[in-house]
Amino acid sequence: MAKASVKIFPTLEELSWAAAARFEDLARICAIEKRNFCVALSGGLTPRLLYQILGSETFAGRIRWDNVHIFEVDERAVPPENPQSNFGMIRETLLSHISIPEENVHRMAGEAENLDEVCRQYSAELVRVLKPAKDEFPRLGLVILGMGPDGHTASLFPGSEALEEKVLWVRPNYIDKLKMKRLTLTFPVLNAAEEVLLLVAGADKAETVRKVLEGPPGQFPVQRVDPVNGRMSWFLDEAAARLLNSPPKG
Ligand code: 6PG
Protein backbone atom coordinates (compact mmCIF):
# COMPACT_ATOMS: atom_id res chain seq x y z
CA MET A 1 0.00 0.00 0.00
CA ALA A 2 3.07 2.23 -0.28
CA LYS A 3 1.67 4.34 -3.09
CA ALA A 4 -1.41 5.53 -1.19
CA SER A 5 -1.51 9.06 0.13
CA VAL A 6 -3.26 9.80 3.42
CA LYS A 7 -4.98 13.13 4.01
CA ILE A 8 -6.58 14.12 7.29
CA PHE A 9 -9.37 16.69 7.53
CA PRO A 10 -10.75 18.24 10.71
CA THR A 11 -14.32 17.18 9.95
CA LEU A 12 -16.40 15.05 7.59
CA GLU A 13 -17.61 18.27 6.02
CA GLU A 14 -14.12 19.38 5.04
CA LEU A 15 -13.29 15.88 3.86
CA SER A 16 -16.41 15.88 1.67
CA TRP A 17 -15.64 19.27 0.11
CA ALA A 18 -12.11 18.09 -0.70
CA ALA A 19 -13.49 14.94 -2.32
CA ALA A 20 -15.96 17.04 -4.33
CA ALA A 21 -13.13 19.28 -5.52
CA ARG A 22 -11.16 16.22 -6.63
CA PHE A 23 -14.23 14.88 -8.46
CA GLU A 24 -14.58 18.23 -10.22
CA ASP A 25 -10.89 18.31 -11.25
CA LEU A 26 -10.99 14.79 -12.67
CA ALA A 27 -14.27 15.49 -14.49
CA ARG A 28 -12.74 18.62 -16.03
CA ILE A 29 -9.60 16.78 -17.15
CA CYS A 30 -11.72 14.11 -18.84
CA ALA A 31 -13.86 16.77 -20.55
CA ILE A 32 -10.70 18.51 -21.86
CA GLU A 33 -9.35 15.17 -23.06
CA LYS A 34 -12.73 14.50 -24.69
CA ARG A 35 -13.36 11.23 -22.91
CA ASN A 36 -16.05 10.07 -20.53
CA PHE A 37 -15.51 10.46 -16.80
CA CYS A 38 -16.60 7.07 -15.43
CA VAL A 39 -17.13 6.95 -11.70
CA ALA A 40 -18.19 4.17 -9.35
CA LEU A 41 -19.96 5.26 -6.17
CA SER A 42 -20.27 3.41 -2.85
CA GLY A 43 -23.20 3.32 -0.50
CA GLY A 44 -23.04 3.79 3.26
CA LEU A 45 -23.27 6.93 5.35
CA THR A 46 -19.88 8.55 4.79
CA PRO A 47 -20.22 9.60 1.11
CA ARG A 48 -23.70 11.08 1.45
CA LEU A 49 -22.47 14.58 2.13
CA LEU A 50 -20.12 14.36 -0.85
CA TYR A 51 -23.04 13.38 -3.10
CA GLN A 52 -25.14 16.20 -1.67
CA ILE A 53 -22.37 18.70 -2.35
CA LEU A 54 -21.95 17.43 -5.92
CA GLY A 55 -25.70 17.74 -6.45
CA SER A 56 -26.06 21.14 -4.79
CA GLU A 57 -27.11 24.13 -6.85
CA THR A 58 -23.79 25.89 -6.49
CA PHE A 59 -21.65 22.85 -7.29
CA ALA A 60 -23.62 20.86 -9.86
CA GLY A 61 -23.22 23.56 -12.52
CA ARG A 62 -19.44 23.17 -12.44
CA ILE A 63 -19.61 19.66 -13.85
CA ARG A 64 -20.50 18.61 -17.40
CA TRP A 65 -22.78 15.78 -16.35
CA ASP A 66 -23.42 14.63 -19.91
CA ASN A 67 -19.78 13.59 -19.91
CA VAL A 68 -20.06 11.64 -16.66
CA HIS A 69 -21.07 7.98 -16.31
CA ILE A 70 -22.11 6.81 -12.88
CA PHE A 71 -21.73 3.17 -11.84
CA GLU A 72 -22.32 1.52 -8.48
CA VAL A 73 -19.49 -0.02 -6.45
CA ASP A 74 -21.94 -2.37 -4.76
CA GLU A 75 -25.59 -2.95 -4.03
CA ARG A 76 -27.80 -4.80 -1.62
CA ALA A 77 -30.26 -7.40 -2.94
CA VAL A 78 -33.23 -5.06 -2.61
CA PRO A 79 -35.25 -2.82 -4.95
CA PRO A 80 -34.25 0.84 -5.28
CA GLU A 81 -37.20 1.97 -3.15
CA ASN A 82 -35.91 0.00 -0.17
CA PRO A 83 -34.16 2.23 2.41
CA GLN A 84 -31.16 -0.12 2.27
CA SER A 85 -30.65 0.40 -1.46
CA ASN A 86 -27.42 2.15 -2.40
CA PHE A 87 -28.96 3.28 -5.67
CA GLY A 88 -31.91 4.76 -3.78
CA MET A 89 -29.50 6.74 -1.61
CA ILE A 90 -27.41 7.91 -4.59
CA ARG A 91 -30.57 8.91 -6.43
CA GLU A 92 -31.90 10.85 -3.47
CA THR A 93 -28.65 12.67 -2.62
CA LEU A 94 -27.26 13.25 -6.11
CA LEU A 95 -29.05 12.00 -9.21
CA SER A 96 -32.38 13.69 -8.54
CA HIS A 97 -30.60 17.06 -8.33
CA ILE A 98 -28.53 17.00 -11.53
CA SER A 99 -29.20 16.91 -15.26
CA ILE A 100 -27.51 13.70 -16.28
CA PRO A 101 -28.69 11.67 -19.26
CA GLU A 102 -30.51 8.54 -18.14
CA GLU A 103 -28.21 6.35 -20.22
CA ASN A 104 -25.23 7.62 -18.22
CA VAL A 105 -26.53 6.10 -15.00
CA HIS A 106 -25.74 2.42 -14.51
CA ARG A 107 -27.77 0.82 -11.76
CA MET A 108 -27.18 -2.64 -10.28
CA ALA A 109 -30.60 -4.30 -10.29
CA GLY A 110 -30.47 -5.63 -6.74
CA GLU A 111 -34.14 -6.63 -6.84
CA ALA A 112 -33.71 -9.20 -9.65
CA GLU A 113 -34.14 -12.88 -8.99
CA ASN A 114 -31.08 -13.99 -10.93
CA LEU A 115 -28.23 -11.94 -9.50
CA ASP A 116 -25.58 -13.81 -11.49
CA GLU A 117 -27.32 -12.64 -14.64
CA VAL A 118 -27.49 -9.07 -13.30
CA CYS A 119 -23.73 -9.20 -12.73
CA ARG A 120 -23.11 -10.54 -16.25
CA GLN A 121 -25.17 -7.69 -17.68
CA TYR A 122 -23.36 -5.17 -15.52
CA SER A 123 -20.02 -6.45 -16.82
CA ALA A 124 -21.34 -6.08 -20.37
CA GLU A 125 -22.35 -2.51 -19.51
CA LEU A 126 -18.82 -1.83 -18.25
CA VAL A 127 -17.45 -3.13 -21.54
CA ARG A 128 -19.87 -1.06 -23.61
CA VAL A 129 -19.04 2.19 -21.83
CA LEU A 130 -15.38 1.73 -20.87
CA LYS A 131 -14.28 -0.31 -23.87
CA PRO A 132 -11.40 -2.18 -22.24
CA ALA A 133 -8.83 -3.75 -24.58
CA LYS A 134 -9.12 -7.52 -25.03
CA ASP A 135 -8.17 -9.38 -21.81
CA GLU A 136 -7.93 -6.11 -19.86
CA PHE A 137 -10.08 -4.99 -16.94
CA PRO A 138 -12.30 -1.93 -17.42
CA ARG A 139 -10.58 1.20 -16.17
CA LEU A 140 -12.86 3.48 -14.15
CA GLY A 141 -11.74 7.11 -13.84
CA LEU A 142 -12.63 7.34 -10.15
CA VAL A 143 -13.85 4.90 -7.51
CA ILE A 144 -15.27 6.22 -4.25
CA LEU A 145 -14.89 3.64 -1.49
CA GLY A 146 -15.65 3.50 2.21
CA MET A 147 -14.51 1.12 4.93
CA GLY A 148 -16.43 -0.67 7.66
CA PRO A 149 -15.02 -1.15 11.20
CA ASP A 150 -14.34 -4.81 10.19
CA GLY A 151 -12.12 -3.61 7.34
CA HIS A 152 -14.54 -4.42 4.52
CA THR A 153 -14.77 -2.19 1.51
CA ALA A 154 -17.34 -2.26 -1.29
CA SER A 155 -19.24 -5.48 -0.41
CA LEU A 156 -15.99 -7.36 0.02
CA PHE A 157 -16.34 -8.55 3.61
CA PRO A 158 -13.81 -10.55 5.66
CA GLY A 159 -14.11 -14.25 4.94
CA SER A 160 -16.50 -13.86 2.00
CA GLU A 161 -16.02 -15.69 -1.30
CA ALA A 162 -15.69 -12.67 -3.57
CA LEU A 163 -12.44 -11.65 -1.87
CA GLU A 164 -10.58 -14.21 -3.95
CA GLU A 165 -12.30 -13.40 -7.24
CA LYS A 166 -9.77 -12.99 -10.02
CA VAL A 167 -11.90 -13.41 -13.12
CA LEU A 168 -15.35 -11.88 -12.68
CA TRP A 169 -15.62 -8.08 -12.57
CA VAL A 170 -18.96 -7.98 -10.76
CA ARG A 171 -20.46 -10.75 -8.69
CA PRO A 172 -22.95 -11.59 -6.00
CA ASN A 173 -21.38 -12.07 -2.59
CA TYR A 174 -23.11 -13.72 0.36
CA ILE A 175 -22.28 -11.94 3.61
CA ASP A 176 -22.61 -14.46 6.36
CA LYS A 177 -22.70 -12.05 9.29
CA LEU A 178 -25.47 -10.02 7.63
CA LYS A 179 -27.22 -13.13 6.28
CA MET A 180 -27.69 -11.29 3.02
CA LYS A 181 -26.51 -11.23 -0.56
CA ARG A 182 -24.89 -8.19 -2.06
CA LEU A 183 -23.58 -7.38 -5.52
CA THR A 184 -20.09 -5.97 -5.73
CA LEU A 185 -17.32 -4.88 -8.05
CA THR A 186 -14.32 -7.13 -7.42
CA PHE A 187 -10.73 -6.24 -6.52
CA PRO A 188 -9.39 -6.63 -10.09
CA VAL A 189 -11.80 -3.91 -11.27
CA LEU A 190 -11.24 -1.64 -8.26
CA ASN A 191 -7.49 -1.98 -8.77
CA ALA A 192 -7.69 -1.22 -12.48
CA ALA A 193 -9.08 2.26 -11.74
CA GLU A 194 -7.24 5.46 -12.55
CA GLU A 195 -7.95 6.76 -9.06
CA VAL A 196 -9.45 5.46 -5.83
CA LEU A 197 -10.61 7.70 -2.98
CA LEU A 198 -11.21 5.92 0.30
CA LEU A 199 -13.38 8.04 2.56
CA VAL A 200 -13.38 7.14 6.25
CA ALA A 201 -14.88 9.17 9.08
CA GLY A 202 -15.76 8.62 12.71
CA ALA A 203 -14.12 7.42 15.90
CA ASP A 204 -15.55 3.90 15.52
CA LYS A 205 -13.21 3.36 12.56
CA ALA A 206 -10.04 4.64 14.30
CA GLU A 207 -8.75 1.29 15.53
CA THR A 208 -9.21 -0.35 12.15
CA VAL A 209 -7.67 2.63 10.36
CA ARG A 210 -4.56 2.25 12.51
CA LYS A 211 -4.30 -1.49 11.94
CA VAL A 212 -4.91 -1.14 8.21
CA LEU A 213 -2.42 1.66 7.65
CA GLU A 214 0.23 0.80 10.23
CA GLY A 215 -0.18 -2.93 10.77
CA PRO A 216 0.93 -5.84 8.61
CA PRO A 217 -0.77 -6.32 5.22
CA GLY A 218 -3.20 -9.13 4.56
CA GLN A 219 -5.34 -8.59 7.67
CA PHE A 220 -8.31 -6.74 6.19
CA PRO A 221 -10.07 -6.77 2.81
CA VAL A 222 -9.50 -3.03 2.35
CA GLN A 223 -5.74 -3.65 2.37
CA ARG A 224 -6.17 -5.33 -1.00
CA VAL A 225 -7.15 -2.06 -2.63
CA ASP A 226 -3.97 -1.20 -4.47
CA PRO A 227 -4.45 0.28 -7.94
CA VAL A 228 -2.09 -1.39 -10.39
CA ASN A 229 -1.52 1.69 -12.45
CA GLY A 230 -3.47 4.39 -10.66
CA ARG A 231 -3.56 6.73 -7.69
CA MET A 232 -5.04 6.03 -4.29
CA SER A 233 -5.80 8.44 -1.48
CA TRP A 234 -7.25 7.91 1.96
CA PHE A 235 -9.36 10.85 3.10
CA LEU A 236 -9.80 10.58 6.88
CA ASP A 237 -11.45 12.86 9.36
CA GLU A 238 -9.57 13.57 12.59
CA ALA A 239 -11.75 11.18 14.58
CA ALA A 240 -10.88 8.26 12.29
CA ALA A 241 -7.20 9.21 12.24
CA ARG A 242 -6.82 9.80 15.98
CA LEU A 243 -5.02 6.52 16.77
CA LEU A 244 -2.43 6.74 14.00
CA ASN A 245 1.08 6.69 15.45
CA SER A 246 2.61 8.47 12.53
CA PRO A 247 -0.06 10.62 10.95
CA PRO A 248 1.01 12.32 7.71
CA LYS A 249 2.21 15.91 8.06
CA GLY A 250 0.55 18.85 6.33
C1 6PG B 1 -22.15 -0.13 1.40
C2 6PG B 1 -20.72 0.06 1.04
C3 6PG B 1 -19.72 -0.22 2.09
C4 6PG B 1 -19.47 1.06 2.88
C5 6PG B 1 -18.84 0.75 4.21
C6 6PG B 1 -18.68 2.00 5.04
O1 6PG B 1 -22.92 -0.39 0.52
O2 6PG B 1 -22.48 0.00 2.58
O3 6PG B 1 -20.38 0.35 -0.19
O4 6PG B 1 -18.54 -0.78 1.66
O5 6PG B 1 -18.66 1.93 2.14
O6 6PG B 1 -19.64 -0.16 4.89
O7 6PG B 1 -19.95 2.47 5.35
P1 6PG B 1 -20.20 3.80 6.15
O8 6PG B 1 -19.78 4.91 5.24
O9 6PG B 1 -21.67 3.80 6.41
O10 6PG B 1 -19.39 3.72 7.38
GROMACS .gro file of C-alpha atoms and ligand atoms in nm:
model
  267
    1MET     CA    1   0.000   0.000   0.000
    2ALA     CA    2   0.307   0.223  -0.028
    3LYS     CA    3   0.167   0.434  -0.309
    4ALA     CA    4  -0.141   0.553  -0.119
    5SER     CA    5  -0.151   0.906   0.013
    6VAL     CA    6  -0.326   0.980   0.342
    7LYS     CA    7  -0.498   1.313   0.401
    8ILE     CA    8  -0.658   1.412   0.729
    9PHE     CA    9  -0.937   1.669   0.753
   10PRO     CA   10  -1.075   1.824   1.071
   11THR     CA   11  -1.432   1.718   0.995
   12LEU     CA   12  -1.640   1.505   0.759
   13GLU     CA   13  -1.761   1.827   0.602
   14GLU     CA   14  -1.412   1.938   0.504
   15LEU     CA   15  -1.329   1.588   0.386
   16SER     CA   16  -1.641   1.588   0.167
   17TRP     CA   17  -1.564   1.927   0.011
   18ALA     CA   18  -1.211   1.809  -0.070
   19ALA     CA   19  -1.349   1.494  -0.232
   20ALA     CA   20  -1.596   1.704  -0.433
   21ALA     CA   21  -1.313   1.928  -0.552
   22ARG     CA   22  -1.116   1.622  -0.663
   23PHE     CA   23  -1.423   1.488  -0.846
   24GLU     CA   24  -1.458   1.823  -1.022
   25ASP     CA   25  -1.089   1.831  -1.125
   26LEU     CA   26  -1.099   1.479  -1.267
   27ALA     CA   27  -1.427   1.549  -1.449
   28ARG     CA   28  -1.274   1.862  -1.603
   29ILE     CA   29  -0.960   1.678  -1.715
   30CYS     CA   30  -1.172   1.411  -1.884
   31ALA     CA   31  -1.386   1.677  -2.055
   32ILE     CA   32  -1.070   1.851  -2.186
   33GLU     CA   33  -0.935   1.517  -2.306
   34LYS     CA   34  -1.273   1.450  -2.469
   35ARG     CA   35  -1.336   1.123  -2.291
   36ASN     CA   36  -1.605   1.007  -2.053
   37PHE     CA   37  -1.551   1.046  -1.680
   38CYS     CA   38  -1.660   0.707  -1.543
   39VAL     CA   39  -1.713   0.695  -1.170
   40ALA     CA   40  -1.819   0.417  -0.935
   41LEU     CA   41  -1.996   0.526  -0.617
   42SER     CA   42  -2.027   0.341  -0.285
   43GLY     CA   43  -2.320   0.332  -0.050
   44GLY     CA   44  -2.304   0.379   0.326
   45LEU     CA   45  -2.327   0.693   0.535
   46THR     CA   46  -1.988   0.855   0.479
   47PRO     CA   47  -2.022   0.960   0.111
   48ARG     CA   48  -2.370   1.108   0.145
   49LEU     CA   49  -2.247   1.458   0.213
   50LEU     CA   50  -2.012   1.436  -0.085
   51TYR     CA   51  -2.304   1.338  -0.310
   52GLN     CA   52  -2.514   1.620  -0.167
   53ILE     CA   53  -2.237   1.870  -0.235
   54LEU     CA   54  -2.195   1.743  -0.592
   55GLY     CA   55  -2.570   1.774  -0.645
   56SER     CA   56  -2.606   2.114  -0.479
   57GLU     CA   57  -2.711   2.413  -0.685
   58THR     CA   58  -2.379   2.589  -0.649
   59PHE     CA   59  -2.165   2.285  -0.729
   60ALA     CA   60  -2.362   2.086  -0.986
   61GLY     CA   61  -2.322   2.356  -1.252
   62ARG     CA   62  -1.944   2.317  -1.244
   63ILE     CA   63  -1.961   1.966  -1.385
   64ARG     CA   64  -2.050   1.861  -1.740
   65TRP     CA   65  -2.278   1.578  -1.635
   66ASP     CA   66  -2.342   1.463  -1.991
   67ASN     CA   67  -1.978   1.359  -1.991
   68VAL     CA   68  -2.006   1.164  -1.666
   69HIS     CA   69  -2.107   0.798  -1.631
   70ILE     CA   70  -2.211   0.681  -1.288
   71PHE     CA   71  -2.173   0.317  -1.184
   72GLU     CA   72  -2.232   0.152  -0.848
   73VAL     CA   73  -1.949  -0.002  -0.645
   74ASP     CA   74  -2.194  -0.237  -0.476
   75GLU     CA   75  -2.559  -0.295  -0.403
   76ARG     CA   76  -2.780  -0.480  -0.162
   77ALA     CA   77  -3.026  -0.740  -0.294
   78VAL     CA   78  -3.323  -0.506  -0.261
   79PRO     CA   79  -3.525  -0.282  -0.495
   80PRO     CA   80  -3.425   0.084  -0.528
   81GLU     CA   81  -3.720   0.197  -0.315
   82ASN     CA   82  -3.591   0.000  -0.017
   83PRO     CA   83  -3.416   0.223   0.241
   84GLN     CA   84  -3.116  -0.012   0.227
   85SER     CA   85  -3.065   0.040  -0.146
   86ASN     CA   86  -2.742   0.215  -0.240
   87PHE     CA   87  -2.896   0.328  -0.567
   88GLY     CA   88  -3.191   0.476  -0.378
   89MET     CA   89  -2.950   0.674  -0.161
   90ILE     CA   90  -2.741   0.791  -0.459
   91ARG     CA   91  -3.057   0.891  -0.643
   92GLU     CA   92  -3.190   1.085  -0.347
   93THR     CA   93  -2.865   1.267  -0.262
   94LEU     CA   94  -2.726   1.325  -0.611
   95LEU     CA   95  -2.905   1.200  -0.921
   96SER     CA   96  -3.238   1.369  -0.854
   97HIS     CA   97  -3.060   1.706  -0.833
   98ILE     CA   98  -2.853   1.700  -1.153
   99SER     CA   99  -2.920   1.691  -1.526
  100ILE     CA  100  -2.751   1.370  -1.628
  101PRO     CA  101  -2.869   1.167  -1.926
  102GLU     CA  102  -3.051   0.854  -1.814
  103GLU     CA  103  -2.821   0.635  -2.022
  104ASN     CA  104  -2.523   0.762  -1.822
  105VAL     CA  105  -2.653   0.610  -1.500
  106HIS     CA  106  -2.574   0.242  -1.451
  107ARG     CA  107  -2.777   0.082  -1.176
  108MET     CA  108  -2.718  -0.264  -1.028
  109ALA     CA  109  -3.060  -0.430  -1.029
  110GLY     CA  110  -3.047  -0.563  -0.674
  111GLU     CA  111  -3.414  -0.663  -0.684
  112ALA     CA  112  -3.371  -0.920  -0.965
  113GLU     CA  113  -3.414  -1.288  -0.899
  114ASN     CA  114  -3.108  -1.399  -1.093
  115LEU     CA  115  -2.823  -1.194  -0.950
  116ASP     CA  116  -2.558  -1.381  -1.149
  117GLU     CA  117  -2.732  -1.264  -1.464
  118VAL     CA  118  -2.749  -0.907  -1.330
  119CYS     CA  119  -2.373  -0.920  -1.273
  120ARG     CA  120  -2.311  -1.054  -1.625
  121GLN     CA  121  -2.517  -0.769  -1.768
  122TYR     CA  122  -2.336  -0.517  -1.552
  123SER     CA  123  -2.002  -0.645  -1.682
  124ALA     CA  124  -2.134  -0.608  -2.037
  125GLU     CA  125  -2.235  -0.251  -1.951
  126LEU     CA  126  -1.882  -0.183  -1.825
  127VAL     CA  127  -1.745  -0.313  -2.154
  128ARG     CA  128  -1.987  -0.106  -2.361
  129VAL     CA  129  -1.904   0.219  -2.183
  130LEU     CA  130  -1.538   0.173  -2.087
  131LYS     CA  131  -1.428  -0.031  -2.387
  132PRO     CA  132  -1.140  -0.218  -2.224
  133ALA     CA  133  -0.883  -0.375  -2.458
  134LYS     CA  134  -0.912  -0.752  -2.503
  135ASP     CA  135  -0.817  -0.938  -2.181
  136GLU     CA  136  -0.793  -0.611  -1.986
  137PHE     CA  137  -1.008  -0.499  -1.694
  138PRO     CA  138  -1.230  -0.193  -1.742
  139ARG     CA  139  -1.058   0.120  -1.617
  140LEU     CA  140  -1.286   0.348  -1.415
  141GLY     CA  141  -1.174   0.711  -1.384
  142LEU     CA  142  -1.263   0.734  -1.015
  143VAL     CA  143  -1.385   0.490  -0.751
  144ILE     CA  144  -1.527   0.622  -0.425
  145LEU     CA  145  -1.489   0.364  -0.149
  146GLY     CA  146  -1.565   0.350   0.221
  147MET     CA  147  -1.451   0.112   0.493
  148GLY     CA  148  -1.643  -0.067   0.766
  149PRO     CA  149  -1.502  -0.115   1.120
  150ASP     CA  150  -1.434  -0.481   1.019
  151GLY     CA  151  -1.212  -0.361   0.734
  152HIS     CA  152  -1.454  -0.442   0.452
  153THR     CA  153  -1.477  -0.219   0.151
  154ALA     CA  154  -1.734  -0.226  -0.129
  155SER     CA  155  -1.924  -0.548  -0.041
  156LEU     CA  156  -1.599  -0.736   0.002
  157PHE     CA  157  -1.634  -0.855   0.361
  158PRO     CA  158  -1.381  -1.055   0.566
  159GLY     CA  159  -1.411  -1.425   0.494
  160SER     CA  160  -1.650  -1.386   0.200
  161GLU     CA  161  -1.602  -1.569  -0.130
  162ALA     CA  162  -1.569  -1.267  -0.357
  163LEU     CA  163  -1.244  -1.165  -0.187
  164GLU     CA  164  -1.058  -1.421  -0.395
  165GLU     CA  165  -1.230  -1.340  -0.724
  166LYS     CA  166  -0.977  -1.299  -1.002
  167VAL     CA  167  -1.190  -1.341  -1.312
  168LEU     CA  168  -1.535  -1.188  -1.268
  169TRP     CA  169  -1.562  -0.808  -1.257
  170VAL     CA  170  -1.896  -0.798  -1.076
  171ARG     CA  171  -2.046  -1.075  -0.869
  172PRO     CA  172  -2.295  -1.159  -0.600
  173ASN     CA  173  -2.138  -1.207  -0.259
  174TYR     CA  174  -2.311  -1.372   0.036
  175ILE     CA  175  -2.228  -1.194   0.361
  176ASP     CA  176  -2.261  -1.446   0.636
  177LYS     CA  177  -2.270  -1.205   0.929
  178LEU     CA  178  -2.547  -1.002   0.763
  179LYS     CA  179  -2.722  -1.313   0.628
  180MET     CA  180  -2.769  -1.129   0.302
  181LYS     CA  181  -2.651  -1.123  -0.056
  182ARG     CA  182  -2.489  -0.819  -0.206
  183LEU     CA  183  -2.358  -0.738  -0.552
  184THR     CA  184  -2.009  -0.597  -0.573
  185LEU     CA  185  -1.732  -0.488  -0.805
  186THR     CA  186  -1.432  -0.713  -0.742
  187PHE     CA  187  -1.073  -0.624  -0.652
  188PRO     CA  188  -0.939  -0.663  -1.009
  189VAL     CA  189  -1.180  -0.391  -1.127
  190LEU     CA  190  -1.124  -0.164  -0.826
  191ASN     CA  191  -0.749  -0.198  -0.877
  192ALA     CA  192  -0.769  -0.122  -1.248
  193ALA     CA  193  -0.908   0.226  -1.174
  194GLU     CA  194  -0.724   0.546  -1.255
  195GLU     CA  195  -0.795   0.676  -0.906
  196VAL     CA  196  -0.945   0.546  -0.583
  197LEU     CA  197  -1.061   0.770  -0.298
  198LEU     CA  198  -1.121   0.592   0.030
  199LEU     CA  199  -1.338   0.804   0.256
  200VAL     CA  200  -1.338   0.714   0.625
  201ALA     CA  201  -1.488   0.917   0.908
  202GLY     CA  202  -1.576   0.862   1.271
  203ALA     CA  203  -1.412   0.742   1.590
  204ASP     CA  204  -1.555   0.390   1.552
  205LYS     CA  205  -1.321   0.336   1.256
  206ALA     CA  206  -1.004   0.464   1.430
  207GLU     CA  207  -0.875   0.129   1.553
  208THR     CA  208  -0.921  -0.035   1.215
  209VAL     CA  209  -0.767   0.263   1.036
  210ARG     CA  210  -0.456   0.225   1.251
  211LYS     CA  211  -0.430  -0.149   1.194
  212VAL     CA  212  -0.491  -0.114   0.821
  213LEU     CA  213  -0.242   0.166   0.765
  214GLU     CA  214   0.023   0.080   1.023
  215GLY     CA  215  -0.018  -0.293   1.077
  216PRO     CA  216   0.093  -0.584   0.861
  217PRO     CA  217  -0.077  -0.632   0.522
  218GLY     CA  218  -0.320  -0.913   0.456
  219GLN     CA  219  -0.534  -0.859   0.767
  220PHE     CA  220  -0.831  -0.674   0.619
  221PRO     CA  221  -1.007  -0.677   0.281
  222VAL     CA  222  -0.950  -0.303   0.235
  223GLN     CA  223  -0.574  -0.365   0.237
  224ARG     CA  224  -0.617  -0.533  -0.100
  225VAL     CA  225  -0.715  -0.206  -0.263
  226ASP     CA  226  -0.397  -0.120  -0.447
  227PRO     CA  227  -0.445   0.028  -0.794
  228VAL     CA  228  -0.209  -0.139  -1.039
  229ASN     CA  229  -0.152   0.169  -1.245
  230GLY     CA  230  -0.347   0.439  -1.066
  231ARG     CA  231  -0.356   0.673  -0.769
  232MET     CA  232  -0.504   0.603  -0.429
  233SER     CA  233  -0.580   0.844  -0.148
  234TRP     CA  234  -0.725   0.791   0.196
  235PHE     CA  235  -0.936   1.085   0.310
  236LEU     CA  236  -0.980   1.058   0.688
  237ASP     CA  237  -1.145   1.286   0.936
  238GLU     CA  238  -0.957   1.357   1.259
  239ALA     CA  239  -1.175   1.118   1.458
  240ALA     CA  240  -1.088   0.826   1.229
  241ALA     CA  241  -0.720   0.921   1.224
  242ARG     CA  242  -0.682   0.980   1.598
  243LEU     CA  243  -0.502   0.652   1.677
  244LEU     CA  244  -0.243   0.674   1.400
  245ASN     CA  245   0.108   0.669   1.545
  246SER     CA  246   0.261   0.847   1.253
  247PRO     CA  247  -0.006   1.062   1.095
  248PRO     CA  248   0.101   1.232   0.771
  249LYS     CA  249   0.221   1.591   0.806
  250GLY     CA  250   0.055   1.885   0.633
  2516PG     C1  251  -2.215  -0.013   0.140
  2516PG     C2  252  -2.072   0.006   0.104
  2516PG     C3  253  -1.972  -0.022   0.209
  2516PG     C4  254  -1.947   0.106   0.288
  2516PG     C5  255  -1.884   0.075   0.421
  2516PG     C6  256  -1.868   0.200   0.504
  2516PG     O1  257  -2.292  -0.039   0.052
  2516PG     O2  258  -2.248   0.000   0.258
  2516PG     O3  259  -2.038   0.035  -0.019
  2516PG     O4  260  -1.854  -0.078   0.166
  2516PG     O5  261  -1.866   0.193   0.214
  2516PG     O6  262  -1.964  -0.016   0.489
  2516PG     O7  263  -1.995   0.247   0.535
  2516PG     P1  264  -2.020   0.380   0.615
  2516PG     O8  265  -1.978   0.491   0.524
  2516PG     O9  266  -2.167   0.380   0.641
  2516PG    O10  267  -1.939   0.372   0.738
   0.00000   0.00000   0.00000
